[in-house]
Structure formats: C-alpha cells, structure tokens
mmCIF file of C-alpha atoms in Angstrom:
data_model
loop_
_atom_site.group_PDB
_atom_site.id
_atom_site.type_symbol
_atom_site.label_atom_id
_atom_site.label_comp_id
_atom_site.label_asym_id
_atom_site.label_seq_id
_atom_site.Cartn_x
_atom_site.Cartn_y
_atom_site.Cartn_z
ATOM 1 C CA UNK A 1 -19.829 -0.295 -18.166
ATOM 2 C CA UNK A 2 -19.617 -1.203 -14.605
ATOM 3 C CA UNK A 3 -17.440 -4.025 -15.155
ATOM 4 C CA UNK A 4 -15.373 -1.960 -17.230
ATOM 5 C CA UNK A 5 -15.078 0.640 -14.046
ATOM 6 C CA UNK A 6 -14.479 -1.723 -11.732
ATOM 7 C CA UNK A 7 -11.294 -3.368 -13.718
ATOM 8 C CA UNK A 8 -9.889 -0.352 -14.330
ATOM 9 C CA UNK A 9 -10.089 0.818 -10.702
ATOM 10 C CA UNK A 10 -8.053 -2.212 -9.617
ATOM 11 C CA UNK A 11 -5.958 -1.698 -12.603
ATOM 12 C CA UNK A 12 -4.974 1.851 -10.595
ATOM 13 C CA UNK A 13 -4.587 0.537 -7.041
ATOM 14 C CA UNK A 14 -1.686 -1.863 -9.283
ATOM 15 C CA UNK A 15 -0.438 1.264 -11.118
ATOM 16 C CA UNK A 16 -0.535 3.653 -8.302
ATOM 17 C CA UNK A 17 1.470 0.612 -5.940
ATOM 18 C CA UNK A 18 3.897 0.671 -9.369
ATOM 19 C CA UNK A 19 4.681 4.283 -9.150
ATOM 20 C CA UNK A 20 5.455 4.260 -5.752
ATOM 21 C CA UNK A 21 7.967 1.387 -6.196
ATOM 22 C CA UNK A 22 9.911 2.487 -8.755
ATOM 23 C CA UNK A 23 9.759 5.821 -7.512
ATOM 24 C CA UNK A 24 11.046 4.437 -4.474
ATOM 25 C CA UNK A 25 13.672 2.474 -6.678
ATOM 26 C CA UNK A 26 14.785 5.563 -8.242
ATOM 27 C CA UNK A 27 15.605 7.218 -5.147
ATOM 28 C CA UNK A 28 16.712 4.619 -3.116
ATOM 29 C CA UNK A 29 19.433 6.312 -1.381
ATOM 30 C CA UNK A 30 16.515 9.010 -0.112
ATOM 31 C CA UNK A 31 14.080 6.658 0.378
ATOM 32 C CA UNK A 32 16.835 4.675 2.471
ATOM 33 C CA UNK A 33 17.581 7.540 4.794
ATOM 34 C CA UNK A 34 13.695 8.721 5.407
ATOM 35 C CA UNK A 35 14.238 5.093 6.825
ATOM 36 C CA UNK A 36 16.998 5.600 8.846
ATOM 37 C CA UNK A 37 15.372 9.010 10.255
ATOM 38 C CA UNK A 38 12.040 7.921 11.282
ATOM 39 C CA UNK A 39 13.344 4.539 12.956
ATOM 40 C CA UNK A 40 15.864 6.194 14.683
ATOM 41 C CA UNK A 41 13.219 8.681 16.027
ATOM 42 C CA UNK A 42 15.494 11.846 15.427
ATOM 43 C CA UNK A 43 13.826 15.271 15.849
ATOM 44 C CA UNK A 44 10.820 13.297 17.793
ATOM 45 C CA UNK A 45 10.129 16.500 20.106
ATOM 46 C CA UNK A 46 6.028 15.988 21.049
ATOM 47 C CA UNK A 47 6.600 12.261 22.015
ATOM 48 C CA UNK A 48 10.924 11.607 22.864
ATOM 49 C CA UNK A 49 10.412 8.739 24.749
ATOM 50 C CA UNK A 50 9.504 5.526 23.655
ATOM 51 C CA UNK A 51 8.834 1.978 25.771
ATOM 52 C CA UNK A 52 9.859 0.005 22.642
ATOM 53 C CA UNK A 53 13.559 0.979 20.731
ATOM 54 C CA UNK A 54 14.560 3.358 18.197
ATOM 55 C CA UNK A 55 17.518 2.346 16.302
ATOM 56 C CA UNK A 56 20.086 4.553 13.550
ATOM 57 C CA UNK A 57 20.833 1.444 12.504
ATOM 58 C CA UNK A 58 21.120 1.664 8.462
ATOM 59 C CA UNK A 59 20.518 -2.149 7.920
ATOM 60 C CA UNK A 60 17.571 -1.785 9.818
ATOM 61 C CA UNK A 61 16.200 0.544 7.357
ATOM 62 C CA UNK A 62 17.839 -1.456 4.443
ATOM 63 C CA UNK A 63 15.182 -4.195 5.308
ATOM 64 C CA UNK A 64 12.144 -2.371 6.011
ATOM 65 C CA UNK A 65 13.065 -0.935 3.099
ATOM 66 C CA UNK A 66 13.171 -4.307 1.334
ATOM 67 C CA UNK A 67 9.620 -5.537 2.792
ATOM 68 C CA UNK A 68 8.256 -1.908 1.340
ATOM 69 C CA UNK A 69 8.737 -2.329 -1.784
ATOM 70 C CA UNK A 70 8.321 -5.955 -1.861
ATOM 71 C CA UNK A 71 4.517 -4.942 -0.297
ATOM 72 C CA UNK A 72 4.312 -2.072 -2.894
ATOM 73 C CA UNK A 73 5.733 -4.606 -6.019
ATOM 74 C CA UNK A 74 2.911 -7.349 -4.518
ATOM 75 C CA UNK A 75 0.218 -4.903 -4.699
ATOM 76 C CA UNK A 76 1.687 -3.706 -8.204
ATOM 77 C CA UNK A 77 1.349 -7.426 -9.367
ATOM 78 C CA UNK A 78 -1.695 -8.513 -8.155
ATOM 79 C CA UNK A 79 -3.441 -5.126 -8.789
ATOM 80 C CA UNK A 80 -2.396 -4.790 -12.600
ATOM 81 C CA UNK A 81 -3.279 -8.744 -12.802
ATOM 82 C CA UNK A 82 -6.557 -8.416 -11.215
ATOM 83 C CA UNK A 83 -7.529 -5.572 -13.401
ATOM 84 C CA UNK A 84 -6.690 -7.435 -16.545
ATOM 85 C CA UNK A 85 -8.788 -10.625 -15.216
ATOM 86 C CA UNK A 86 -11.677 -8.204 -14.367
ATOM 87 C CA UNK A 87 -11.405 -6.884 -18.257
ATOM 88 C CA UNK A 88 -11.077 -9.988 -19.616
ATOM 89 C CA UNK A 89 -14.042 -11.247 -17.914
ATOM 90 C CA UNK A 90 -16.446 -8.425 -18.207
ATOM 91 C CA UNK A 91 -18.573 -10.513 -20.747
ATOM 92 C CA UNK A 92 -18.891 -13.791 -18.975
ATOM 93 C CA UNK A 93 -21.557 -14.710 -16.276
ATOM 94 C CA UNK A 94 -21.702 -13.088 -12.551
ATOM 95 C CA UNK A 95 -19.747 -16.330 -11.088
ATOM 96 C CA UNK A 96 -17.125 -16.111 -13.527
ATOM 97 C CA UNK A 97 -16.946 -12.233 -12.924
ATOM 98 C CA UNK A 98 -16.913 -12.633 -9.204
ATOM 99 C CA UNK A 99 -14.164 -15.208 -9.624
ATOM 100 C CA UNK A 100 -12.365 -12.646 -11.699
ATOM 101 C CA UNK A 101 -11.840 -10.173 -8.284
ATOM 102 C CA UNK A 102 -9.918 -11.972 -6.636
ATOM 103 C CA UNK A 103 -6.481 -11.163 -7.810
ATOM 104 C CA UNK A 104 -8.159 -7.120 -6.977
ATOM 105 C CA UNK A 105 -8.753 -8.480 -3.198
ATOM 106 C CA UNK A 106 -5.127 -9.317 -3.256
ATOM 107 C CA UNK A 107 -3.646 -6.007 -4.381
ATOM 108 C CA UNK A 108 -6.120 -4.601 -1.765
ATOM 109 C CA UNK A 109 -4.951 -6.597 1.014
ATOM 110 C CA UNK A 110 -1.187 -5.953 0.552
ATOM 111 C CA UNK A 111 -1.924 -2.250 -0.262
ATOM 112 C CA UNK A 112 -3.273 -2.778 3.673
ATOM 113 C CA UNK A 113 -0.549 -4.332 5.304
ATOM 114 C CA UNK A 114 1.710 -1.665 3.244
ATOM 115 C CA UNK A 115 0.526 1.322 3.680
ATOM 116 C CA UNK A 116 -2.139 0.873 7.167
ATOM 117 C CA UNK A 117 0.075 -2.069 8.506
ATOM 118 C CA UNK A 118 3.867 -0.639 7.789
ATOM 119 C CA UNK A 119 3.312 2.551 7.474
ATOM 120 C CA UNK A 120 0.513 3.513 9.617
ATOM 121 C CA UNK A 121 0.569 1.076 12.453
ATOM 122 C CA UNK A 122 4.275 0.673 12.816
ATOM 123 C CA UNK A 123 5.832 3.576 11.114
ATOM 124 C CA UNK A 124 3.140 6.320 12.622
ATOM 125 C CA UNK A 125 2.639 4.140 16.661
ATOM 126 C CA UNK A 126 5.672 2.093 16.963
ATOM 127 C CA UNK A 127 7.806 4.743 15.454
ATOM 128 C CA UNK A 128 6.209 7.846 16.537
ATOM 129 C CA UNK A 129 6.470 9.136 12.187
ATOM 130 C CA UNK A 130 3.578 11.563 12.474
ATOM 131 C CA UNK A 131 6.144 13.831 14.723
ATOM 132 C CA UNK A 132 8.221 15.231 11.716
ATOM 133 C CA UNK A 133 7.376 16.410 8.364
ATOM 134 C CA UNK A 134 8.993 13.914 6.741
ATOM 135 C CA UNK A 135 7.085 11.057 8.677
ATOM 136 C CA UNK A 136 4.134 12.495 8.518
ATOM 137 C CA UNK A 137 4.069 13.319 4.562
ATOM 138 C CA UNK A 138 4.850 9.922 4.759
ATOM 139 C CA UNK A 139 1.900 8.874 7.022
ATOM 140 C CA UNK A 140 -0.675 11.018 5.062
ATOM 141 C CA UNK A 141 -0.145 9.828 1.841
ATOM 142 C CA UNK A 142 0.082 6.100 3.066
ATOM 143 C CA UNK A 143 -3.890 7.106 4.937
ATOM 144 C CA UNK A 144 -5.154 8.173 1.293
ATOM 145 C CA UNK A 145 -4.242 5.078 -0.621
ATOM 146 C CA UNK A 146 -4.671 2.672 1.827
ATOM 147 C CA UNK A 147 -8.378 3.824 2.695
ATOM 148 C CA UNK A 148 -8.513 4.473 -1.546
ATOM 149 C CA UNK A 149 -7.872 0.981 -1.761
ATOM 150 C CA UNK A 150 -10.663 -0.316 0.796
ATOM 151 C CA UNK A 151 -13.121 1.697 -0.651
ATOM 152 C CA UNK A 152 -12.169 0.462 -4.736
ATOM 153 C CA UNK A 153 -12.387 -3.315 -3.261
ATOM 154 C CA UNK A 154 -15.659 -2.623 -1.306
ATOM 155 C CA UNK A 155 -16.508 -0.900 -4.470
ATOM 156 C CA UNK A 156 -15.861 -3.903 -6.547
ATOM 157 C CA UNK A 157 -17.305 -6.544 -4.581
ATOM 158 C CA UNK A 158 -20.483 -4.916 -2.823
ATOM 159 C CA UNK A 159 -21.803 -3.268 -5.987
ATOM 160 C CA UNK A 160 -23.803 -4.986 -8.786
ATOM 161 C CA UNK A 161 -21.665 -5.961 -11.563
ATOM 162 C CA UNK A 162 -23.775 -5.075 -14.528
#
C-alpha cells in the first residue's frame, strides 16, 4: 500500500503542476499582465525603491512567462511519469523501486526552481511581489506547493517502501 501512496503522491505534484499550466494557458492574456504588474513593481508602496530594475516591459513578462510554464509543463511531465514508474514498479524489489523515484525527484526539483526559485526568490525578493495582493496570492500559493512538493519527495525517498 505504501508504494501505491507514494506513486500516487508524485502522480499529484504532476497533476497539480498540469492544472496550473493550462490554467495558466487558458488565461494567458491575465496571466501575461500579473507579469507585467509585478515586474514593473506598480503599486509597490511598503518597499518603492529597488537597487536592481523594474521594468513595464511586456516582452519581459512574455518570457518569464514562457520559462513558467515551461517549469510548470517539466514538473507536469516528469511528475505524471514518475508516478506511473512508481505504479508500475510497486511489485518489483527495493532497488528496482528506488530506481523507479527518480523521474518523482525530477518533478520535485523543477516544482523548486518554479515555484521557490521563480516565484519565491525572484518574484517575492528581486521583485518585491509580496507588496500587492496580486503578488502575494501569487507568492502564497507558490510557498504551499513548493514546500508540498519537498515534503511528498522526502516522503517518498526517506520512508520504507513496503
């Protein structure tokens, strides 16, 4: 049953990393100008000043947009593949299990540099996010599944598998 758990809980850091990209997909226009507002620091009253740049700039946003989703399709892939190794394995020996996680350690490193090293290091310090509502819905929700991801891969590797 363990094994069982422990597939399905890096099948969801693939489908949670899923929804967000094609929800992101879907509203691409709004997800484009959240962009262009936190980067350009608008409405950044607590903290105005900044020693590094701000910018308006909308192609600016139109690539970090682009390496978003290309971190959230990444952790998509390798989450929804690592789950199905994990199932597919469940039966087999510990070393062929244990080989089995590490398309899960994947997803859980690029839900990282997503959602703690986009979002939280350089949207949230760089960019100042946390200021506004908007940037700091953003910065919240990035905090819950980036640490929910840590904990699932800790959870997968550090436990006993049967």
């Amino acid at each position: 049953m363990v094994r069982i758990i422990k597939a399905a809980l890096v099948a969801v850091i693939g489908s949670h990393a899923l929804f967000y990209a094609a929800q992101n997909i879907a509203n691409l226009e709004a997800a484009h100008g959240s962009l262009v507002y936190v980067i350009s620091g608008a409405d950044n009253a607590a903290y105005p000043d900044t020693l590094f740049f701000k910018s308006a700039n909308p192609v600016l946003a139109w690539i970090a947009l682009t390496i978003v989703l290309i971190g959230e399709f990444a952790t998509a892939f390798f989450g929804l593949k690592g789950g199905w190794h994990l199932f597919a394995a469940r039966k087999a020996d510990q070393l062929i299990f244990h080989a089995a996680k590490r398309a899960g350690a994947i997803a859980a490193g690029f839900a990282l540099l997503t959602w703690f090293g986009l979002f939280m290091t350089v949207g949230g310090a760089f960019f100042q996010m946390w200021q506004t509502p908007v940037g700091d819905g953003s910065l919240k929700g990035a905090f819950m599944f980036a640490m929910a991801s840590v904990v699932t891969v800790l959870f997968v590797y550090h436990t006993p598998d049967d």
